[in-house]
PDB file of C-alpha atoms in Angstrom:
ATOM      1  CA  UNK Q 156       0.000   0.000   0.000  1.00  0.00           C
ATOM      2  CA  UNK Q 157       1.371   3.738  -0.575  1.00  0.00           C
ATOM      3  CA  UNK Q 158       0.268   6.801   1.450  1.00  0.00           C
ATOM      4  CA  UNK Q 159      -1.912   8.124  -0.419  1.00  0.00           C
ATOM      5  CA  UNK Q 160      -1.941  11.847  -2.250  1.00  0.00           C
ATOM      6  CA  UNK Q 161      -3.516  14.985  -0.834  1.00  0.00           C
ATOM      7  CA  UNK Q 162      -5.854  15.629  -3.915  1.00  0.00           C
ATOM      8  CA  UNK Q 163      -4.775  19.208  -4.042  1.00  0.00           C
ATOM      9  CA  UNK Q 164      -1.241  18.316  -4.790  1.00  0.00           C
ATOM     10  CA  UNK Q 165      -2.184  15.635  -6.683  1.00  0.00           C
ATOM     11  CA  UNK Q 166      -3.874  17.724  -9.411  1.00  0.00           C
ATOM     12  CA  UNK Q 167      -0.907  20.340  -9.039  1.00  0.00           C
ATOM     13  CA  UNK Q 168       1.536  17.957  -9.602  1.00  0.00           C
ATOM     14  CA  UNK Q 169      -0.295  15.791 -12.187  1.00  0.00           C
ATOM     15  CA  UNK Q 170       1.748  12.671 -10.272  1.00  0.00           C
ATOM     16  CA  UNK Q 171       1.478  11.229  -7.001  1.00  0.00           C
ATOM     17  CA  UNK Q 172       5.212  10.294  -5.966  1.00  0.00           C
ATOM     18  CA  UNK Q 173       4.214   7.575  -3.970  1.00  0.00           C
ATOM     19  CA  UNK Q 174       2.498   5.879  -5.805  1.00  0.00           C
ATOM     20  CA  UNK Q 175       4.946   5.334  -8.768  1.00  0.00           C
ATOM     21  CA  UNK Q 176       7.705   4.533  -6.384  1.00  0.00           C
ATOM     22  CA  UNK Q 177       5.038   1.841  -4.612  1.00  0.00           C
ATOM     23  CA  UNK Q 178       4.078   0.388  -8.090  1.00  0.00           C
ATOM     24  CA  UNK Q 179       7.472   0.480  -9.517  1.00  0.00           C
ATOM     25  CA  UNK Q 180       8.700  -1.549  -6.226  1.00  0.00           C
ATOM     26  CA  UNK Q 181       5.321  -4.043  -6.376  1.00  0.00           C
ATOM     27  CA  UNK Q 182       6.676  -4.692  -9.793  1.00  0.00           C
ATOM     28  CA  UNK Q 183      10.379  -5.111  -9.268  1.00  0.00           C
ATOM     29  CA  UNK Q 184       9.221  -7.410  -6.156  1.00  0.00           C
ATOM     30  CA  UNK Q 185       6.019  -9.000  -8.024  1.00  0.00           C
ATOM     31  CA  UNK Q 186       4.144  -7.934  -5.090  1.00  0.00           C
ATOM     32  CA  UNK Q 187       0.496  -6.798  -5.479  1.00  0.00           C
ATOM     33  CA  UNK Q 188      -0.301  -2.968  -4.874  1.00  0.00           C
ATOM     34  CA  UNK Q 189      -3.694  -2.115  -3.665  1.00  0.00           C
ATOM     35  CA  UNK Q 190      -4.148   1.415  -4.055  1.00  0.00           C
ATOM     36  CA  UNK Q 191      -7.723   1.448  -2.494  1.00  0.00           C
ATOM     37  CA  UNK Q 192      -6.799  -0.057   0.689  1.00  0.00           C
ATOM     38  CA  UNK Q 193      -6.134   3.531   2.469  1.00  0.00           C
ATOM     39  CA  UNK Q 194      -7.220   6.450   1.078  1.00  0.00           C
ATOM     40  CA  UNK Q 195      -7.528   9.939   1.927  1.00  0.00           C
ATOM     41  CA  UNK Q 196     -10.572  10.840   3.762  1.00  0.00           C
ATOM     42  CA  UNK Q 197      -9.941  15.050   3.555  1.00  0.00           C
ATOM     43  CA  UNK Q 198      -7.287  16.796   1.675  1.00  0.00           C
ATOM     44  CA  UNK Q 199      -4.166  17.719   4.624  1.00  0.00           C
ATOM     45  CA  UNK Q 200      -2.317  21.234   4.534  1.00  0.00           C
ATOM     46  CA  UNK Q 201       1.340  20.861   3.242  1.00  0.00           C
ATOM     47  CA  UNK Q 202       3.606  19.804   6.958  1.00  0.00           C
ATOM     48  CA  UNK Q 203       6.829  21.870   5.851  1.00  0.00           C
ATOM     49  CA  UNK Q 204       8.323  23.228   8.612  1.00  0.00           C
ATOM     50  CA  UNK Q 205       5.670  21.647  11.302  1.00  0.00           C
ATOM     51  CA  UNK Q 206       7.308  19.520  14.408  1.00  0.00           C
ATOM     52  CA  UNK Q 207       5.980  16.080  15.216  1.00  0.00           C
ATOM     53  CA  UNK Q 208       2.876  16.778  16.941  1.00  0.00           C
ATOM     54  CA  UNK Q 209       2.011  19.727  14.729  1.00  0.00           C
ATOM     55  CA  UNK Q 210       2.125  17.107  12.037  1.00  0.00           C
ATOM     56  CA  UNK Q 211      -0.036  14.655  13.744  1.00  0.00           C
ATOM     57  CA  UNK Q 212      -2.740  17.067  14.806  1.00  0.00           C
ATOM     58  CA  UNK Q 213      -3.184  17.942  10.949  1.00  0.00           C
ATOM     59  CA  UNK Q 214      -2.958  14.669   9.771  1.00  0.00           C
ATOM     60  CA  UNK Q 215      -5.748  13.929  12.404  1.00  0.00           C
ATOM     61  CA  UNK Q 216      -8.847  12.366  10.512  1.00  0.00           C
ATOM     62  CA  UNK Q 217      -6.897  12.681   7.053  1.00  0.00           C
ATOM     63  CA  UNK Q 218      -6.585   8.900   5.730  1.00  0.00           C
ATOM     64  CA  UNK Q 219      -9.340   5.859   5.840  1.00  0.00           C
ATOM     65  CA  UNK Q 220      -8.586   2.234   5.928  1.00  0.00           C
ATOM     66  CA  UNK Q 221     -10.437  -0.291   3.871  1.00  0.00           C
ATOM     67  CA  UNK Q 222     -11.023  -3.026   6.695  1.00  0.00           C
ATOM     68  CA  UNK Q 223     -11.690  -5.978   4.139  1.00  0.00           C
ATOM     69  CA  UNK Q 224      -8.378  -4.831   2.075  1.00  0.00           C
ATOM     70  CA  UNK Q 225      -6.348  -5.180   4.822  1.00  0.00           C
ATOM     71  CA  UNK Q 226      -7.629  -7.524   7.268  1.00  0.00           C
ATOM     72  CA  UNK Q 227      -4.585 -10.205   7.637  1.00  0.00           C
ATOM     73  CA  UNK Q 228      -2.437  -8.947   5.562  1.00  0.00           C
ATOM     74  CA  UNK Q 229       1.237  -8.476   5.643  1.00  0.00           C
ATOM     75  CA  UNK Q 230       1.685  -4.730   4.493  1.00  0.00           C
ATOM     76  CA  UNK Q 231       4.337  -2.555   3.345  1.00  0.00           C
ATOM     77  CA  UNK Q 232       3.763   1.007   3.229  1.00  0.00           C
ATOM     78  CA  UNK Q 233       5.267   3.478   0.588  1.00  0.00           C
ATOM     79  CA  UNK Q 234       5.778   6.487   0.575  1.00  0.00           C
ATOM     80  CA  UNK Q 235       8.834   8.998  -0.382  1.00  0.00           C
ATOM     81  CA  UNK Q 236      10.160  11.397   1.831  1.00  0.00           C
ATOM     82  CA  UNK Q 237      10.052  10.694   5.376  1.00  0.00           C
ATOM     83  CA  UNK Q 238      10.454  13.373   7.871  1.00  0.00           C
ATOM     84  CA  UNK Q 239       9.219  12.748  11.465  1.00  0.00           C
ATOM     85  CA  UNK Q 240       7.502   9.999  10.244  1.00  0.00           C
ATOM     86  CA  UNK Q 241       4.205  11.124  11.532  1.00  0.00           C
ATOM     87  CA  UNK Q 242       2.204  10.175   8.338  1.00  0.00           C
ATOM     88  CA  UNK Q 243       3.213   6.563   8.085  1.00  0.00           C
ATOM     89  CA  UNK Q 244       2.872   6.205  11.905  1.00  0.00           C
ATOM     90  CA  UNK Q 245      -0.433   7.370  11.484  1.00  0.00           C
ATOM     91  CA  UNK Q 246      -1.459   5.252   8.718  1.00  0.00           C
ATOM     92  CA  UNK Q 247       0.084   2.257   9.882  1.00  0.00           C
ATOM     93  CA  UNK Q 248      -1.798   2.671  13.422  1.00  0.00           C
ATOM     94  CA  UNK Q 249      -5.322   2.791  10.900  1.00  0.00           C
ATOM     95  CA  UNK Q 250      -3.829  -0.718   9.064  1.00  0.00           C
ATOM     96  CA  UNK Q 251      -3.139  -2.040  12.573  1.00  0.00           C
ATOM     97  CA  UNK Q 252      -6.504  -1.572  13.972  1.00  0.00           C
ATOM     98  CA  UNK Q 253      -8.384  -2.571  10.953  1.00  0.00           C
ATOM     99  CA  UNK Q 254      -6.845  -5.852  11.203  1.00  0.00           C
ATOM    100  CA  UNK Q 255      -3.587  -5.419   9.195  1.00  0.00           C
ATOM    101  CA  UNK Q 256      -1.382  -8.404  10.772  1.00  0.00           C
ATOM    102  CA  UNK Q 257       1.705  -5.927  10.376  1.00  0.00           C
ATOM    103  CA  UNK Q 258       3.070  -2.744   8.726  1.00  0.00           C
ATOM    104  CA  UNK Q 259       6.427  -2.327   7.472  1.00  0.00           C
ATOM    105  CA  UNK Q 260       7.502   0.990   5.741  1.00  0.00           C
ATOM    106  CA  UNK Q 261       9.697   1.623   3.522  1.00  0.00           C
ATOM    107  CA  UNK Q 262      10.608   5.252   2.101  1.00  0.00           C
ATOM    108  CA  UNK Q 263      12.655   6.651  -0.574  1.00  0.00           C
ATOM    109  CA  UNK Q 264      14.284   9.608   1.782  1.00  0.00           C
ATOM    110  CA  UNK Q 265      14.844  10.173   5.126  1.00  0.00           C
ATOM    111  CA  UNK Q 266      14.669  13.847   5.913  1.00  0.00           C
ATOM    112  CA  UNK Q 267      16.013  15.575   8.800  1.00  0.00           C
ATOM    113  CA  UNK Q 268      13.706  18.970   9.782  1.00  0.00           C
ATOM    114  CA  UNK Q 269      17.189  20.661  10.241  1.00  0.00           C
ATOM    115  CA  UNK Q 270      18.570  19.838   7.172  1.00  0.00           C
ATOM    116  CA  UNK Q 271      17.297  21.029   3.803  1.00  0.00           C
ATOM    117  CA  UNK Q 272      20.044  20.029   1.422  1.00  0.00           C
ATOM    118  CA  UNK Q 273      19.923  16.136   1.410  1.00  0.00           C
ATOM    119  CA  UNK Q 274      16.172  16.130   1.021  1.00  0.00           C
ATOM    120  CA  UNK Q 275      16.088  18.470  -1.608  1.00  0.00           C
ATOM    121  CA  UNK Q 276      19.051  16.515  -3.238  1.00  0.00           C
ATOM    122  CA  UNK Q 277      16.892  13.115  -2.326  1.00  0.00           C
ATOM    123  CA  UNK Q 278      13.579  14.666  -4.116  1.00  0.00           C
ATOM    124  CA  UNK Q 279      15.572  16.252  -7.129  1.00  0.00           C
ATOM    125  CA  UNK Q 280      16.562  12.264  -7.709  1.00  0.00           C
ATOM    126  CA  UNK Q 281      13.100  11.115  -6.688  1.00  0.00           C
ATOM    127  CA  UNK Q 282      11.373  13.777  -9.200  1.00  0.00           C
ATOM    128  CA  UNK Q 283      13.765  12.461 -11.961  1.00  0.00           C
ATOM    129  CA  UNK Q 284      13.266   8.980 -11.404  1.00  0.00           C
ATOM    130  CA  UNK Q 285       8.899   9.427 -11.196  1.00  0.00           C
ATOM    131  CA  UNK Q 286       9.265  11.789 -14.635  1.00  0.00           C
ATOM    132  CA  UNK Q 287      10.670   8.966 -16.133  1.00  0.00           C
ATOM    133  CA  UNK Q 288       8.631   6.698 -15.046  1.00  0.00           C
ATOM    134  CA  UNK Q 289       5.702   8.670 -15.943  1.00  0.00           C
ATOM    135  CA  UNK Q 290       6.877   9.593 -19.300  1.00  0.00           C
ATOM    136  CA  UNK Q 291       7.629   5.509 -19.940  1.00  0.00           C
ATOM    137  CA  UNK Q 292       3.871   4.751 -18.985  1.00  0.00           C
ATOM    138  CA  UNK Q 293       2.405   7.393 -20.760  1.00  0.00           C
ATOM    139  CA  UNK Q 294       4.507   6.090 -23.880  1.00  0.00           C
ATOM    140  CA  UNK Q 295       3.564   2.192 -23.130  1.00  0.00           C
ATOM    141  CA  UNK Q 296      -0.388   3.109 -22.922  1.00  0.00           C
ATOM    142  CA  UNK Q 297      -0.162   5.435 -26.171  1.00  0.00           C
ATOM    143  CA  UNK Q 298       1.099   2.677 -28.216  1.00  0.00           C
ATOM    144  CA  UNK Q 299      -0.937  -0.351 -26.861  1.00  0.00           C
ATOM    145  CA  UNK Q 300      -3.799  -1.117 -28.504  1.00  0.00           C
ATOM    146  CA  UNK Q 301      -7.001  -0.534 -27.199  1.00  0.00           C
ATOM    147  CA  UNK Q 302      -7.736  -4.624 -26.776  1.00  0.00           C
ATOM    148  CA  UNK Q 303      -4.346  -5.315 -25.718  1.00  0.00           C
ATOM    149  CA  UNK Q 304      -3.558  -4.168 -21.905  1.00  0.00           C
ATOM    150  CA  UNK Q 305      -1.374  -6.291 -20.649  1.00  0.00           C
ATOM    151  CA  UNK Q 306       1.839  -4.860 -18.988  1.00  0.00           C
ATOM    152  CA  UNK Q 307      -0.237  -1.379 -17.615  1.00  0.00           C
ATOM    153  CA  UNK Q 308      -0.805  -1.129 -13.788  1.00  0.00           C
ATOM    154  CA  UNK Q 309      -4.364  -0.836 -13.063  1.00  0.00           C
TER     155      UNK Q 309
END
């Protein structure tokens, strides 16, 4: 599962980081990705510059967990920057008490709030990496076929 995108930044963007790292990693480990199993309940205010609890208060009511999606299920959560890791706490509490049988996360980054050079270094990369990855699926769909789908990520 990925954390899912606030929609705001999600149309701004036109990508949700996440969730290309989660699929490209599903794929590389042939693991399934279910993208509905958390989802976010109310867009969430950008956290830059928030501490830990600030973060937690606004992320407060933000993300809903599909019980019958996660119910017994081994997870691993995706997302790519980690800072005080207060969203993936969060989510991984919701997993937990919806009947998730464990969390593990695994992120791209890990930010310091101190330090703004190695995470803007670490999300130059990460942007590079998703516009590629973007570009390569927007290339693969043009050219399939409209019968012929195999090989897209639903």
């Amino acid at each position: 599962v990925m954390v899912p995108p606030d929609p705001k930044r999600l149309r701004q963007r036109g990508f949700h980081p996440a969730g290309l790292l989660a699929r490209a990693m599903g794929e590389h480990l042939s693991l399934p990705l279910d993208p509905r199993a958390v989802r976010t309940a109310r867009g969430y205010p950008s956290s830059r510059g928030q501490g830990r609890e600030a973060r937690r208060e606004r992320l407060r009511g933000a993300f809903k967990v599909c019980r019958d999606r996660v119910q017994g299920a081994r997870l691993l959560l995706i997302d790519d920057v980690m800072t005080t890791g207060a969203t993936v706490e969060t989510i991984s509490r919701l997993c937990l008490r919806a009947g998730a049988s464990s969390v593990e996360v695994a992120v791209l980054a890990r930010a310091q709030l101190q330090v703004a050079v190695p995470v803007f270094t670490a999300a130059i990369i990460f942007w590079m990496l998703c516009s590629h990855m973007w570009q390569e699926q927007t290339h693969t769909s043009e050219t399939h076929t409209s019968g012929d789908r195999s090989g897209l990520a639903v």
